[in-house]
Coordinates of C-alpha atoms and ligand atoms in Angstrom, one line a residue:
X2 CA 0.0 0.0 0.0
X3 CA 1.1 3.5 -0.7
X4 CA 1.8 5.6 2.0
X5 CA -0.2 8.8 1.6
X6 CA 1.7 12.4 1.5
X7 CA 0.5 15.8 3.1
X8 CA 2.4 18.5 1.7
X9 CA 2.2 22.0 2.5
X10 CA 3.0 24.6 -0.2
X11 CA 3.6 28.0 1.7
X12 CA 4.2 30.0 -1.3
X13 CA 5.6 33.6 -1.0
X14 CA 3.8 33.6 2.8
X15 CA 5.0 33.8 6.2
X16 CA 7.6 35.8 8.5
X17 CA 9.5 34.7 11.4
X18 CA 7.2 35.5 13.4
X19 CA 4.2 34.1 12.1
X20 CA 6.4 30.9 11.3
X21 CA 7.6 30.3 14.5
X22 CA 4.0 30.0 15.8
X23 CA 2.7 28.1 12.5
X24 CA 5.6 25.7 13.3
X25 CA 5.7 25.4 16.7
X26 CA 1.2 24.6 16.4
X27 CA 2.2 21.6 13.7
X28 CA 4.7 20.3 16.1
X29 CA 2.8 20.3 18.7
X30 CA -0.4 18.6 17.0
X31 CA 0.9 16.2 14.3
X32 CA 4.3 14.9 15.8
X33 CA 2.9 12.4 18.6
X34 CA 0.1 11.8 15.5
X35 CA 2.9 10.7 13.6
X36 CA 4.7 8.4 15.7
X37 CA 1.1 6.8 16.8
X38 CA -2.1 6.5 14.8
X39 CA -0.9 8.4 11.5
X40 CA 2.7 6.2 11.3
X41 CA 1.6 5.4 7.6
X42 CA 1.0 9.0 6.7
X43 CA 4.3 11.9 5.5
X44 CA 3.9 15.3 6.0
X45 CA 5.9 18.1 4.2
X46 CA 5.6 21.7 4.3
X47 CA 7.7 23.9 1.5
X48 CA 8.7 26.7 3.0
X49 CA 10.4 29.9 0.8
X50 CA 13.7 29.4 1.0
X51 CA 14.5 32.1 3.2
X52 CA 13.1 30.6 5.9
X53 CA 14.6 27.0 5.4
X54 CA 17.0 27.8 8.4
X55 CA 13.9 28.4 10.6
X56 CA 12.0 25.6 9.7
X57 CA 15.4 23.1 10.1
X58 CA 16.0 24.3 13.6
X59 CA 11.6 24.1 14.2
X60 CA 11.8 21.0 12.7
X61 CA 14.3 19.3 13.5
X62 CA 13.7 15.8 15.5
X63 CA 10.2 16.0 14.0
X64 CA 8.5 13.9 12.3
X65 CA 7.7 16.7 9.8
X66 CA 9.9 17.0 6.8
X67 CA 10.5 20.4 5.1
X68 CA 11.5 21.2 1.0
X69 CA 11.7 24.0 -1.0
X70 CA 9.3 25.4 -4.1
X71 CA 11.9 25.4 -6.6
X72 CA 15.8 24.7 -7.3
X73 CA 18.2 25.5 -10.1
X74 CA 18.8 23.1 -12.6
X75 CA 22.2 24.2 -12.2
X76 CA 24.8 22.9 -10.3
X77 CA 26.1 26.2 -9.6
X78 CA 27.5 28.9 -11.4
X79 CA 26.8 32.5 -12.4
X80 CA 22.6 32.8 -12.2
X81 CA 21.8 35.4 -10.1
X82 CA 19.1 34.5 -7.6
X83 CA 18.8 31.1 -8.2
X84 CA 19.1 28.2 -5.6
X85 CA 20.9 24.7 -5.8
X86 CA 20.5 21.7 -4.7
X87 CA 23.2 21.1 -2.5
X88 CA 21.8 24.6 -0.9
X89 CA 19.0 23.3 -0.2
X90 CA 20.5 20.0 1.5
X91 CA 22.3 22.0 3.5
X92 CA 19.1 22.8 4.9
X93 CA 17.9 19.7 5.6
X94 CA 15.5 19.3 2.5
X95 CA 14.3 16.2 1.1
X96 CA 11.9 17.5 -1.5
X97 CA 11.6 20.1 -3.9
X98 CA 8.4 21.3 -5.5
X99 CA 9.0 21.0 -9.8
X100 CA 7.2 22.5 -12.1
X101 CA 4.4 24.4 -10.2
X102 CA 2.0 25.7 -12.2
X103 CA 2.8 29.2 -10.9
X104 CA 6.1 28.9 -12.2
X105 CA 5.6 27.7 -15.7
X106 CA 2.9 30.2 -15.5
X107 CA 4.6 32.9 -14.4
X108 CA 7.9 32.6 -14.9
X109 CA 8.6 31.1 -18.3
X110 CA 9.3 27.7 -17.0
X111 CA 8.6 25.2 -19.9
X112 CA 8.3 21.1 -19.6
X113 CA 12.2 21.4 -21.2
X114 CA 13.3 23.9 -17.8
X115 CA 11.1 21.3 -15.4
X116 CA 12.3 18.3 -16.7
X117 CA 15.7 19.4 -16.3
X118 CA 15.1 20.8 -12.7
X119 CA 13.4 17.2 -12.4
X120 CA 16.1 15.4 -13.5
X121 CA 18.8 17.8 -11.4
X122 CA 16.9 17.2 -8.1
X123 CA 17.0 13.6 -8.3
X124 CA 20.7 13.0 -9.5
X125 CA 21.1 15.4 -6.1
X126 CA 19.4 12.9 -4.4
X127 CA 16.2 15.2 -3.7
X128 CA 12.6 14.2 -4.1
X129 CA 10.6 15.8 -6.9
X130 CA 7.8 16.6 -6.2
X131 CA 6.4 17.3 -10.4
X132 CA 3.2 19.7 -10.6
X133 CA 1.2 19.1 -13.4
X134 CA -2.3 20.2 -14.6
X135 CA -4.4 21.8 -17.2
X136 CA -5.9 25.1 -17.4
X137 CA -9.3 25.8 -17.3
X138 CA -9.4 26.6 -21.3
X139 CA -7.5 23.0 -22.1
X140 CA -10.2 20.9 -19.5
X141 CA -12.9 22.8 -21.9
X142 CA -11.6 22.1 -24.9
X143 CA -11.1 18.3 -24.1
X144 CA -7.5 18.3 -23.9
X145 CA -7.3 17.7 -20.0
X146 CA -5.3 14.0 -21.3
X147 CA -2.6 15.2 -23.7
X148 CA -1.7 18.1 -21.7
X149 CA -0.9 16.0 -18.8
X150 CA 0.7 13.2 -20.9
X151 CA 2.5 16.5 -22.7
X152 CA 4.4 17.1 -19.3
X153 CA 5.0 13.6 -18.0
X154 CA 6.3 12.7 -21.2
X155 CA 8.9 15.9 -21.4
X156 CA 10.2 14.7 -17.7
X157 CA 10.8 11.0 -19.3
X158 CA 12.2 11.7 -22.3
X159 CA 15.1 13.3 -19.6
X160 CA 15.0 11.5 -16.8
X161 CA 13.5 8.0 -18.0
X162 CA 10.9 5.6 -16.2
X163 CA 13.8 4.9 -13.9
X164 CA 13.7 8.7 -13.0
X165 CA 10.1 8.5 -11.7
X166 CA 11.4 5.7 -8.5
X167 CA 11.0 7.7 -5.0
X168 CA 9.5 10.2 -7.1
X169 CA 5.9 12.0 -5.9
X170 CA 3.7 13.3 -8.8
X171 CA 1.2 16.1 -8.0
X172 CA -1.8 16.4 -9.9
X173 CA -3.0 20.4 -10.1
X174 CA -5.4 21.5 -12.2
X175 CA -4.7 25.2 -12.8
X176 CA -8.4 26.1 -12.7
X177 CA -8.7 24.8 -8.8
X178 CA -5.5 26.4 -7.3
X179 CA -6.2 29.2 -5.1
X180 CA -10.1 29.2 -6.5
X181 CA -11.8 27.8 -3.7
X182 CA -13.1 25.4 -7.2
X183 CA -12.0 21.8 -5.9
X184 CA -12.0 18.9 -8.6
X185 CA -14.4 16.5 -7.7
X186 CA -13.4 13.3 -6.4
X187 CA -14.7 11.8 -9.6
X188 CA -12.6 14.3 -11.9
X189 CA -9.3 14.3 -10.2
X190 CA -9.9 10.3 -9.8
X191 CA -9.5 10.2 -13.5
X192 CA -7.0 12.0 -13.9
X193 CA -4.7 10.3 -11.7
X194 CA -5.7 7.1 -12.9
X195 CA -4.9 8.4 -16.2
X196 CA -1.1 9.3 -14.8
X197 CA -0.9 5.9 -13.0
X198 CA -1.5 4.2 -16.2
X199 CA 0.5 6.1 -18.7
X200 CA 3.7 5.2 -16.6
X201 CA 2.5 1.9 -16.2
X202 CA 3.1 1.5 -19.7
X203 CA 6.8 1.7 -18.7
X204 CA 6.8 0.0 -15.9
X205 CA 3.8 -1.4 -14.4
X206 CA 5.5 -2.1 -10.9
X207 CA 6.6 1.2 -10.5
X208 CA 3.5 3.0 -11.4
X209 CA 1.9 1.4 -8.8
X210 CA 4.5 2.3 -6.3
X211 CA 4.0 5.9 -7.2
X212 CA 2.5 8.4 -5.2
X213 CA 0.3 10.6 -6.8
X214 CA -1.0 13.3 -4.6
X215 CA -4.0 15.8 -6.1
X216 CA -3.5 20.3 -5.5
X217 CA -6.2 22.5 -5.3
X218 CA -8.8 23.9 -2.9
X219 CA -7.5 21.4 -0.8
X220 CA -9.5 21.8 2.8
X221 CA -10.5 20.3 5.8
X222 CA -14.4 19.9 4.4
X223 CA -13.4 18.5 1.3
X224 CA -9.9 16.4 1.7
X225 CA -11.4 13.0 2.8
X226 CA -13.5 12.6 0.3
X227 CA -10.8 13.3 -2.4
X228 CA -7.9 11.0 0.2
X229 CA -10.9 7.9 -0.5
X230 CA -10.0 7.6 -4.3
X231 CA -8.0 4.6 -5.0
X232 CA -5.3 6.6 -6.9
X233 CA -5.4 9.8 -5.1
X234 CA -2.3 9.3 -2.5
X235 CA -2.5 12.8 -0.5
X236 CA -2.7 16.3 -0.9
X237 CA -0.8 19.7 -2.2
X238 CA -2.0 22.1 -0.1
X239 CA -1.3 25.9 -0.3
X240 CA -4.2 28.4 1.1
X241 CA -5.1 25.8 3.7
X242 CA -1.2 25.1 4.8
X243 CA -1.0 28.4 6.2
X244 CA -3.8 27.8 8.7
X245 CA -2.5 25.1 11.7
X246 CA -5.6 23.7 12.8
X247 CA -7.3 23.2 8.9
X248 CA -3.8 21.8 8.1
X249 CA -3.5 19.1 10.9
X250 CA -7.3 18.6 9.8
X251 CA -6.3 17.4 6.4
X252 CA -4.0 15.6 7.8
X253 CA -6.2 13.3 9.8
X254 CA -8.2 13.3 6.9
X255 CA -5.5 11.4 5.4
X256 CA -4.4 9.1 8.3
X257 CA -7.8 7.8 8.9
Ligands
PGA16 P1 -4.4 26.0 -3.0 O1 -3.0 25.8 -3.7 O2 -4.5 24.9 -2.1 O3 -4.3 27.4 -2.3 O4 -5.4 26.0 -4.1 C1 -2.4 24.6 -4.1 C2 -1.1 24.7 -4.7 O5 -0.9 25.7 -5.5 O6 -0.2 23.9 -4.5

């Protein structure tokens, strides 16, 4: 059985301040959780990266793990502004978000720049964490299926099937982040499914291995009955990761 995932995507949120007390809450509620009734169950949060050092000394001896929102697909080198992978391990991170939809939206990056952060994050030893999702327009217009298959497919041509091992996909449809529009069960079932099965034509062992976690809306009212679907491993959460008590309640959503 696959363990399920909680992830918390902070975006550009937080201070000191308010993450000391958004940490110290999570600690306090989900690490004897953890260890007891929710052993089966991972929780991430992905902090901005100036705050890594925070959340490593918060964190530390936790059963919380922390990761970043993005890395350079750089080793290192002359790019202003940009952030390694070995950076980020100094800071204790196992994961890395790839390929958020903000980010290719935003800022420029196409499946060529996420495959290649993809493929730099595991060679470092990091766990991707690979957004994908359709917009509202490309659901409408039927394409929901060869968008998705559009992006998984970039990040194998790179990385292969073998990339995908210890991997976590998250399924976002662009319409539902930050809308307060969920998918339905039903629609982001499908979809996953439909992820599941494309890498199962590479390798069916690992596809089933494969955690596949669905992003947003993601809230305490709605996350147990998305958690039920057979394919639907966890949750991406942004909005509702900057709130400690709807937080821990998707997480017991996912550990029941
Ligand atoms: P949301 O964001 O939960 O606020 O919709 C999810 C995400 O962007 O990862």
């Amino acid at each position: 059985m696959r363990q399920k995932l909680v992830a918390g995507n902070w975006k550009m949120h937080g201070s000191l301040q308010s993450n000391q007390v958004l940490l110290a809450q999570l600690r306090e509620k989900l690490d004897a959780k953890l260890g007891a009734q929710c052993a089966r169950l991972e929780v991430l949060v992905c902090v901005p990266a100036p705050y890594l050092a925070q959340v490593q000394s918060s964190l530390s001896g936790s059963s919380i793990a922390w990761g970043a929102q993005n890395v350079s697909q750089h080793k290192s080198g002359a790019y202003t502004g940009e952030i390694s992978t070995s950076m980020l391990q100094d800071f204790g991170c196992r994961h890395v978000l790839i390929g958020h939809s903000e980010r290719r939206g935003m800022y420029g990056e196409t499946d060529f720049v996420v495959a290649a952060k993809f493929k730099a994050a595991k060679v470092a030893g990091l766990i991707p964490v690979l957004c994908v999702g359709e917009t509202l327009q490309e659901r409408e217009s039927g394409v929901t299926e060869s968008v998705i298959a559009r992006q998984i497919d970039a990040v194998l041509e790179v990385s292969g099937i073998d990339g995908f091992w210890q991997t976590v996909v998250a399924y976002e449809p662009v319409w539902a982040i930050g809308t307060g529009k969920t998918a339905s069960p039903g629609q982001a079932q499908a979809v996953h499914a439909y992820i599941r099965q494309r890498l199962s034509q590479h390798h069916a062992g690992l596809a089933e291995e494969l955690r596949i976690v669905y992003g947003g809306s993601v809230k305490a009212d709605n996350a147990a009955e998305l958690f039920a679907m057979p394919d639907i491993d966890g949750g991406l959460v942004g909005g509702a990761s900057l709130v400690s008590a709807e937080f821990v309640a998707i997480c017991e959503a996912a550990c029941s």
